[in-house]
């Protein structure tokens, strides 16, 4: 049985079990179709880095995606994700440079496993999360220019939350996203993360990271123009889900080195519904 491009992206988005999926449920049909296709694209390129163990093969696959995006914007998409996305791209202002930026962020994962300082990490976050926020905000119905800055800031907050949650998993893959100068400031050695050594120093380092993330959530919400509040509800749903996850991790005293702390699907749905129905974060 052949699946249509629309069915393919729907399955890809739903299978991830991501918080993003819950935020899409409340969108009107064309916007939901656009964000589902865009999110499936992000998953495809992200999976190349996470699931392909040979870096040379992963590089080849990402190069294929770069060419596929260029071909799709020239009117010849061959992958079901691009076939689902291209008819919607003009309507929602999704540009080729934005998709190429997401691929570039994934390439950074192949080239770089450490970051010297926070500005270096920020550049990576800009590509894999800020640009994603920018595209999403447009799809959700952005009308104000200032909303782009909100979307970038919120994307950075999400990415830092992911980094905090995935410290143990990333270390198993040989990746440490926490900036080296901050590890040094809190006297946490890279080998301690790789060997899952939970210490007071580690907790202090993670508390510092969590406070930065909370600051960015506050900053993002302050940047969102009132005129776009209603349209940007899906992003606010994700903010509610991600921030609740961050608080869970804090409550668990950052026990992230040997487990992945997550929220149940029911809880995610409830948090999303609260924003939708009650307008409460």
mmCIF file of C-alpha atoms in Angstrom:
data_model
loop_
_atom_site.group_PDB
_atom_site.id
_atom_site.type_symbol
_atom_site.label_atom_id
_atom_site.label_comp_id
_atom_site.label_asym_id
_atom_site.label_seq_id
_atom_site.Cartn_x
_atom_site.Cartn_y
_atom_site.Cartn_z
ATOM 1 C CA UNK A 1 0.000 0.000 0.000
ATOM 2 C CA UNK A 2 1.515 3.343 -0.989
ATOM 3 C CA UNK A 3 1.352 6.217 1.437
ATOM 4 C CA UNK A 4 0.848 9.782 0.255
ATOM 5 C CA UNK A 5 3.407 12.477 1.174
ATOM 6 C CA UNK A 6 0.801 13.866 3.606
ATOM 7 C CA UNK A 7 0.403 10.497 5.326
ATOM 8 C CA UNK A 8 4.178 10.070 5.437
ATOM 9 C CA UNK A 9 4.797 13.380 7.252
ATOM 10 C CA UNK A 10 1.856 12.749 9.589
ATOM 11 C CA UNK A 11 3.337 9.372 10.599
ATOM 12 C CA UNK A 12 6.818 10.869 10.963
ATOM 13 C CA UNK A 13 5.560 13.657 13.246
ATOM 14 C CA UNK A 14 3.312 11.425 15.356
ATOM 15 C CA UNK A 15 5.945 8.684 15.767
ATOM 16 C CA UNK A 16 8.382 11.067 17.440
ATOM 17 C CA UNK A 17 6.026 11.486 20.436
ATOM 18 C CA UNK A 18 7.385 15.004 20.677
ATOM 19 C CA UNK A 19 5.881 17.879 22.623
ATOM 20 C CA UNK A 20 5.601 19.712 19.316
ATOM 21 C CA UNK A 21 2.989 17.230 18.170
ATOM 22 C CA UNK A 22 0.597 18.197 20.969
ATOM 23 C CA UNK A 23 0.820 21.842 19.997
ATOM 24 C CA UNK A 24 -0.144 21.049 16.385
ATOM 25 C CA UNK A 25 -3.389 19.313 17.331
ATOM 26 C CA UNK A 26 -5.248 22.576 17.892
ATOM 27 C CA UNK A 27 -4.240 24.279 14.629
ATOM 28 C CA UNK A 28 -6.574 24.821 11.661
ATOM 29 C CA UNK A 29 -5.994 22.359 8.813
ATOM 30 C CA UNK A 30 -3.680 24.256 6.385
ATOM 31 C CA UNK A 31 -1.425 25.484 9.198
ATOM 32 C CA UNK A 32 -1.367 22.013 10.738
ATOM 33 C CA UNK A 33 -0.400 20.507 7.361
ATOM 34 C CA UNK A 34 2.440 23.032 6.960
ATOM 35 C CA UNK A 35 3.899 22.635 10.448
ATOM 36 C CA UNK A 36 3.607 18.821 10.272
ATOM 37 C CA UNK A 37 5.528 18.744 6.975
ATOM 38 C CA UNK A 38 8.162 21.186 8.263
ATOM 39 C CA UNK A 39 8.546 19.259 11.517
ATOM 40 C CA UNK A 40 8.901 15.969 9.583
ATOM 41 C CA UNK A 41 11.694 17.617 7.555
ATOM 42 C CA UNK A 42 13.490 18.603 10.786
ATOM 43 C CA UNK A 43 13.117 15.031 12.080
ATOM 44 C CA UNK A 44 14.507 13.535 8.855
ATOM 45 C CA UNK A 45 17.726 15.567 8.929
ATOM 46 C CA UNK A 46 18.072 15.235 12.689
ATOM 47 C CA UNK A 47 17.745 11.442 12.445
ATOM 48 C CA UNK A 48 20.681 11.347 10.013
ATOM 49 C CA UNK A 49 22.967 12.570 12.808
ATOM 50 C CA UNK A 50 21.394 10.517 15.601
ATOM 51 C CA UNK A 51 20.917 7.206 13.799
ATOM 52 C CA UNK A 52 23.827 6.935 11.339
ATOM 53 C CA UNK A 53 26.911 5.761 13.238
ATOM 54 C CA UNK A 54 29.402 6.350 10.395
ATOM 55 C CA UNK A 55 30.099 10.119 10.087
ATOM 56 C CA UNK A 56 31.081 9.787 6.410
ATOM 57 C CA UNK A 57 27.715 8.185 5.596
ATOM 58 C CA UNK A 58 25.905 10.848 7.644
ATOM 59 C CA UNK A 59 27.745 13.614 5.739
ATOM 60 C CA UNK A 60 26.745 12.045 2.417
ATOM 61 C CA UNK A 61 23.117 11.848 3.531
ATOM 62 C CA UNK A 62 23.066 15.493 4.656
ATOM 63 C CA UNK A 63 24.637 16.514 1.328
ATOM 64 C CA UNK A 64 21.806 14.612 -0.363
ATOM 65 C CA UNK A 65 19.287 16.621 1.683
ATOM 66 C CA UNK A 66 20.985 19.908 0.724
ATOM 67 C CA UNK A 67 20.640 18.965 -2.945
ATOM 68 C CA UNK A 68 17.054 17.749 -2.411
ATOM 69 C CA UNK A 69 16.030 21.085 -0.823
ATOM 70 C CA UNK A 70 17.602 23.013 -3.720
ATOM 71 C CA UNK A 71 15.832 20.743 -6.252
ATOM 72 C CA UNK A 72 12.519 21.073 -4.385
ATOM 73 C CA UNK A 73 12.709 24.882 -4.539
ATOM 74 C CA UNK A 74 13.496 24.551 -8.255
ATOM 75 C CA UNK A 75 10.216 22.668 -8.622
ATOM 76 C CA UNK A 76 11.406 19.038 -8.457
ATOM 77 C CA UNK A 77 10.935 17.549 -4.974
ATOM 78 C CA UNK A 78 11.548 13.784 -4.860
ATOM 79 C CA UNK A 79 11.294 12.990 -1.116
ATOM 80 C CA UNK A 80 7.762 12.676 0.334
ATOM 81 C CA UNK A 81 8.604 15.284 3.018
ATOM 82 C CA UNK A 82 9.519 17.867 0.390
ATOM 83 C CA UNK A 83 6.534 16.851 -1.758
ATOM 84 C CA UNK A 84 4.273 17.555 1.239
ATOM 85 C CA UNK A 85 6.038 20.801 2.163
ATOM 86 C CA UNK A 86 6.529 22.535 -1.201
ATOM 87 C CA UNK A 87 2.875 23.263 -2.045
ATOM 88 C CA UNK A 88 2.568 25.031 1.355
ATOM 89 C CA UNK A 89 5.930 26.855 1.391
ATOM 90 C CA UNK A 90 4.885 29.987 -0.583
ATOM 91 C CA UNK A 91 1.692 30.501 1.469
ATOM 92 C CA UNK A 92 3.595 30.451 4.776
ATOM 93 C CA UNK A 93 6.819 32.124 3.611
ATOM 94 C CA UNK A 94 9.053 29.079 4.187
ATOM 95 C CA UNK A 95 12.346 29.877 2.453
ATOM 96 C CA UNK A 96 15.066 27.623 1.113
ATOM 97 C CA UNK A 97 17.734 29.379 3.241
ATOM 98 C CA UNK A 98 15.820 28.378 6.388
ATOM 99 C CA UNK A 99 15.748 24.680 5.510
ATOM 100 C CA UNK A 100 19.429 24.823 4.525
ATOM 101 C CA UNK A 101 20.213 26.431 7.916
ATOM 102 C CA UNK A 102 18.601 23.481 9.733
ATOM 103 C CA UNK A 103 20.763 21.070 7.693
ATOM 104 C CA UNK A 104 23.834 23.203 8.479
ATOM 105 C CA UNK A 105 23.055 22.868 12.195
ATOM 106 C CA UNK A 106 22.968 19.076 11.818
ATOM 107 C CA UNK A 107 26.314 19.209 9.963
ATOM 108 C CA UNK A 108 27.779 21.042 12.972
ATOM 109 C CA UNK A 109 26.878 17.974 15.045
ATOM 110 C CA UNK A 110 29.129 15.877 12.805
ATOM 111 C CA UNK A 111 32.030 18.348 12.873
ATOM 112 C CA UNK A 112 31.905 19.512 16.480
ATOM 113 C CA UNK A 113 31.356 17.663 19.752
ATOM 114 C CA UNK A 114 32.443 20.418 22.155
ATOM 115 C CA UNK A 115 31.751 24.150 22.471
ATOM 116 C CA UNK A 116 34.290 26.516 24.000
ATOM 117 C CA UNK A 117 31.803 29.059 25.309
ATOM 118 C CA UNK A 118 28.155 30.074 25.273
ATOM 119 C CA UNK A 119 28.382 32.326 22.154
ATOM 120 C CA UNK A 120 29.727 29.305 20.242
ATOM 121 C CA UNK A 121 26.865 27.151 21.495
ATOM 122 C CA UNK A 122 24.408 29.921 20.626
ATOM 123 C CA UNK A 123 25.385 29.780 16.964
ATOM 124 C CA UNK A 124 24.548 26.064 16.899
ATOM 125 C CA UNK A 125 21.252 26.700 18.745
ATOM 126 C CA UNK A 126 20.393 29.454 16.264
ATOM 127 C CA UNK A 127 20.574 26.962 13.378
ATOM 128 C CA UNK A 128 18.840 23.964 14.969
ATOM 129 C CA UNK A 129 16.273 25.814 17.100
ATOM 130 C CA UNK A 130 16.123 29.564 16.377
ATOM 131 C CA UNK A 131 15.447 29.088 12.675
ATOM 132 C CA UNK A 132 12.901 26.369 13.494
ATOM 133 C CA UNK A 133 11.144 28.868 15.776
ATOM 134 C CA UNK A 134 11.215 31.509 13.046
ATOM 135 C CA UNK A 135 9.576 29.199 10.461
ATOM 136 C CA UNK A 136 7.044 27.930 13.019
ATOM 137 C CA UNK A 137 6.006 31.452 14.043
ATOM 138 C CA UNK A 138 5.251 32.291 10.408
ATOM 139 C CA UNK A 139 3.213 29.127 9.945
ATOM 140 C CA UNK A 140 1.244 29.852 13.126
ATOM 141 C CA UNK A 141 0.212 33.234 11.689
ATOM 142 C CA UNK A 142 2.761 35.857 12.727
ATOM 143 C CA UNK A 143 1.695 39.441 11.894
ATOM 144 C CA UNK A 144 4.284 41.487 13.846
ATOM 145 C CA UNK A 145 8.016 41.769 13.019
ATOM 146 C CA UNK A 146 8.933 41.604 16.715
ATOM 147 C CA UNK A 147 7.513 38.072 16.900
ATOM 148 C CA UNK A 148 10.603 36.773 15.056
ATOM 149 C CA UNK A 149 12.833 37.794 17.980
ATOM 150 C CA UNK A 150 10.406 36.103 20.398
ATOM 151 C CA UNK A 151 10.547 32.906 18.288
ATOM 152 C CA UNK A 152 14.359 32.865 18.223
ATOM 153 C CA UNK A 153 14.603 33.421 21.973
ATOM 154 C CA UNK A 154 12.028 30.725 22.703
ATOM 155 C CA UNK A 155 13.856 28.332 20.349
ATOM 156 C CA UNK A 156 17.063 28.923 22.320
ATOM 157 C CA UNK A 157 15.214 28.217 25.604
ATOM 158 C CA UNK A 158 13.859 24.942 24.141
ATOM 159 C CA UNK A 159 17.284 23.874 22.914
ATOM 160 C CA UNK A 160 18.932 24.579 26.284
ATOM 161 C CA UNK A 161 16.164 22.558 27.968
ATOM 162 C CA UNK A 162 16.917 19.681 25.566
ATOM 163 C CA UNK A 163 20.640 19.971 26.297
ATOM 164 C CA UNK A 164 19.964 19.789 30.055
ATOM 165 C CA UNK A 165 17.617 16.801 29.632
ATOM 166 C CA UNK A 166 19.975 14.902 27.306
ATOM 167 C CA UNK A 167 23.348 15.441 29.029
ATOM 168 C CA UNK A 168 23.721 11.697 29.757
ATOM 169 C CA UNK A 169 22.506 10.494 26.335
ATOM 170 C CA UNK A 170 24.685 12.990 24.478
ATOM 171 C CA UNK A 171 27.739 12.031 26.545
ATOM 172 C CA UNK A 172 27.178 8.390 25.518
ATOM 173 C CA UNK A 173 27.469 9.588 21.906
ATOM 174 C CA UNK A 174 30.659 11.452 22.809
ATOM 175 C CA UNK A 175 28.991 14.879 22.638
ATOM 176 C CA UNK A 176 29.076 17.530 25.338
ATOM 177 C CA UNK A 177 27.070 20.661 24.541
ATOM 178 C CA UNK A 178 27.718 22.374 27.885
ATOM 179 C CA UNK A 179 30.343 25.080 27.185
ATOM 180 C CA UNK A 180 33.892 24.113 28.182
ATOM 181 C CA UNK A 181 34.550 27.384 30.036
ATOM 182 C CA UNK A 182 31.444 26.741 32.176
ATOM 183 C CA UNK A 183 32.510 23.168 32.942
ATOM 184 C CA UNK A 184 35.816 24.663 34.123
ATOM 185 C CA UNK A 185 34.093 27.354 36.186
ATOM 186 C CA UNK A 186 32.157 24.678 38.109
ATOM 187 C CA UNK A 187 35.152 22.299 38.157
ATOM 188 C CA UNK A 188 33.284 19.541 36.293
ATOM 189 C CA UNK A 189 35.547 17.358 34.143
ATOM 190 C CA UNK A 190 34.408 16.041 30.752
ATOM 191 C CA UNK A 191 35.288 12.472 31.793
ATOM 192 C CA UNK A 192 32.902 12.793 34.780
ATOM 193 C CA UNK A 193 30.024 13.396 32.357
ATOM 194 C CA UNK A 194 31.160 10.555 30.108
ATOM 195 C CA UNK A 195 31.334 8.262 33.163
ATOM 196 C CA UNK A 196 28.043 9.593 34.594
ATOM 197 C CA UNK A 197 29.501 10.927 37.831
ATOM 198 C CA UNK A 198 26.753 12.848 39.647
ATOM 199 C CA UNK A 199 28.285 15.380 42.062
ATOM 200 C CA UNK A 200 27.396 18.591 43.888
ATOM 201 C CA UNK A 201 29.591 20.406 41.345
ATOM 202 C CA UNK A 202 27.552 18.894 38.512
ATOM 203 C CA UNK A 203 24.282 19.967 40.169
ATOM 204 C CA UNK A 204 25.631 23.526 40.577
ATOM 205 C CA UNK A 205 26.622 23.604 36.896
ATOM 206 C CA UNK A 206 23.177 22.348 35.844
ATOM 207 C CA UNK A 207 21.393 24.789 38.112
ATOM 208 C CA UNK A 208 23.298 27.573 36.345
ATOM 209 C CA UNK A 209 22.154 26.185 32.962
ATOM 210 C CA UNK A 210 18.532 25.888 34.141
ATOM 211 C CA UNK A 211 18.501 29.474 35.432
ATOM 212 C CA UNK A 212 19.756 30.678 32.054
ATOM 213 C CA UNK A 213 16.977 28.713 30.319
ATOM 214 C CA UNK A 214 14.318 30.154 32.666
ATOM 215 C CA UNK A 215 15.658 33.639 31.933
ATOM 216 C CA UNK A 216 15.228 32.993 28.208
ATOM 217 C CA UNK A 217 11.641 31.743 28.663
ATOM 218 C CA UNK A 218 10.829 34.962 30.543
ATOM 219 C CA UNK A 219 12.592 37.055 27.913
ATOM 220 C CA UNK A 220 10.745 35.307 25.053
ATOM 221 C CA UNK A 221 7.331 35.835 26.641
ATOM 222 C CA UNK A 222 8.150 39.509 27.242
ATOM 223 C CA UNK A 223 9.136 39.893 23.565
ATOM 224 C CA UNK A 224 5.889 38.446 22.147
ATOM 225 C CA UNK A 225 3.678 41.311 20.886
ATOM 226 C CA UNK A 226 0.149 41.204 22.320
ATOM 227 C CA UNK A 227 -1.274 41.301 18.784
ATOM 228 C CA UNK A 228 0.311 37.911 18.014
ATOM 229 C CA UNK A 229 -0.423 36.205 21.340
ATOM 230 C CA UNK A 230 -3.463 34.288 20.074
ATOM 231 C CA UNK A 231 -1.817 33.166 16.810
ATOM 232 C CA UNK A 232 1.323 31.998 18.638
ATOM 233 C CA UNK A 233 -0.574 29.736 21.042
ATOM 234 C CA UNK A 234 1.100 26.554 19.694
ATOM 235 C CA UNK A 235 4.519 27.990 20.628
ATOM 236 C CA UNK A 236 3.170 28.965 24.038
ATOM 237 C CA UNK A 237 1.883 25.399 24.499
ATOM 238 C CA UNK A 238 5.369 24.098 23.806
ATOM 239 C CA UNK A 239 6.784 26.683 26.226
ATOM 240 C CA UNK A 240 4.430 25.395 28.919
ATOM 241 C CA UNK A 241 5.377 21.757 28.234
ATOM 242 C CA UNK A 242 9.123 22.401 28.040
ATOM 243 C CA UNK A 243 9.216 24.630 31.087
ATOM 244 C CA UNK A 244 7.265 22.057 33.094
ATOM 245 C CA UNK A 245 9.844 19.462 31.974
ATOM 246 C CA UNK A 246 12.663 21.766 33.107
ATOM 247 C CA UNK A 247 11.022 22.120 36.549
ATOM 248 C CA UNK A 248 10.684 18.311 36.793
ATOM 249 C CA UNK A 249 14.410 17.972 36.067
ATOM 250 C CA UNK A 250 15.170 20.561 38.782
ATOM 251 C CA UNK A 251 12.916 18.693 41.231
ATOM 252 C CA UNK A 252 14.831 15.493 40.450
ATOM 253 C CA UNK A 253 18.064 17.302 41.332
ATOM 254 C CA UNK A 254 19.296 16.999 37.719
ATOM 255 C CA UNK A 255 19.450 13.195 37.709
ATOM 256 C CA UNK A 256 19.967 13.348 33.935
ATOM 257 C CA UNK A 257 23.210 11.396 33.580
ATOM 258 C CA UNK A 258 21.693 7.919 33.641
ATOM 259 C CA UNK A 259 18.045 8.507 32.730
ATOM 260 C CA UNK A 260 15.864 10.594 30.455
ATOM 261 C CA UNK A 261 13.308 12.570 32.428
ATOM 262 C CA UNK A 262 10.097 13.115 30.455
ATOM 263 C CA UNK A 263 6.439 14.034 30.840
ATOM 264 C CA UNK A 264 3.626 11.583 30.083
ATOM 265 C CA UNK A 265 1.607 12.120 26.883
ATOM 266 C CA UNK A 266 -1.472 12.854 29.007
ATOM 267 C CA UNK A 267 0.341 15.558 30.934
ATOM 268 C CA UNK A 268 1.628 17.150 27.715
ATOM 269 C CA UNK A 269 -1.873 17.129 26.271
ATOM 270 C CA UNK A 270 -3.290 18.677 29.450
ATOM 271 C CA UNK A 271 -0.660 21.463 29.439
ATOM 272 C CA UNK A 272 -1.382 22.174 25.753
ATOM 273 C CA UNK A 273 -5.137 22.180 26.343
ATOM 274 C CA UNK A 274 -4.803 24.596 29.271
ATOM 275 C CA UNK A 275 -3.086 27.140 27.009
ATOM 276 C CA UNK A 276 -5.630 26.556 24.244
ATOM 277 C CA UNK A 277 -8.775 26.722 26.381
ATOM 278 C CA UNK A 278 -7.814 28.903 29.326
ATOM 279 C CA UNK A 279 -4.964 30.951 27.870
ATOM 280 C CA UNK A 280 -2.837 29.939 30.851
ATOM 281 C CA UNK A 281 0.847 29.019 30.792
#
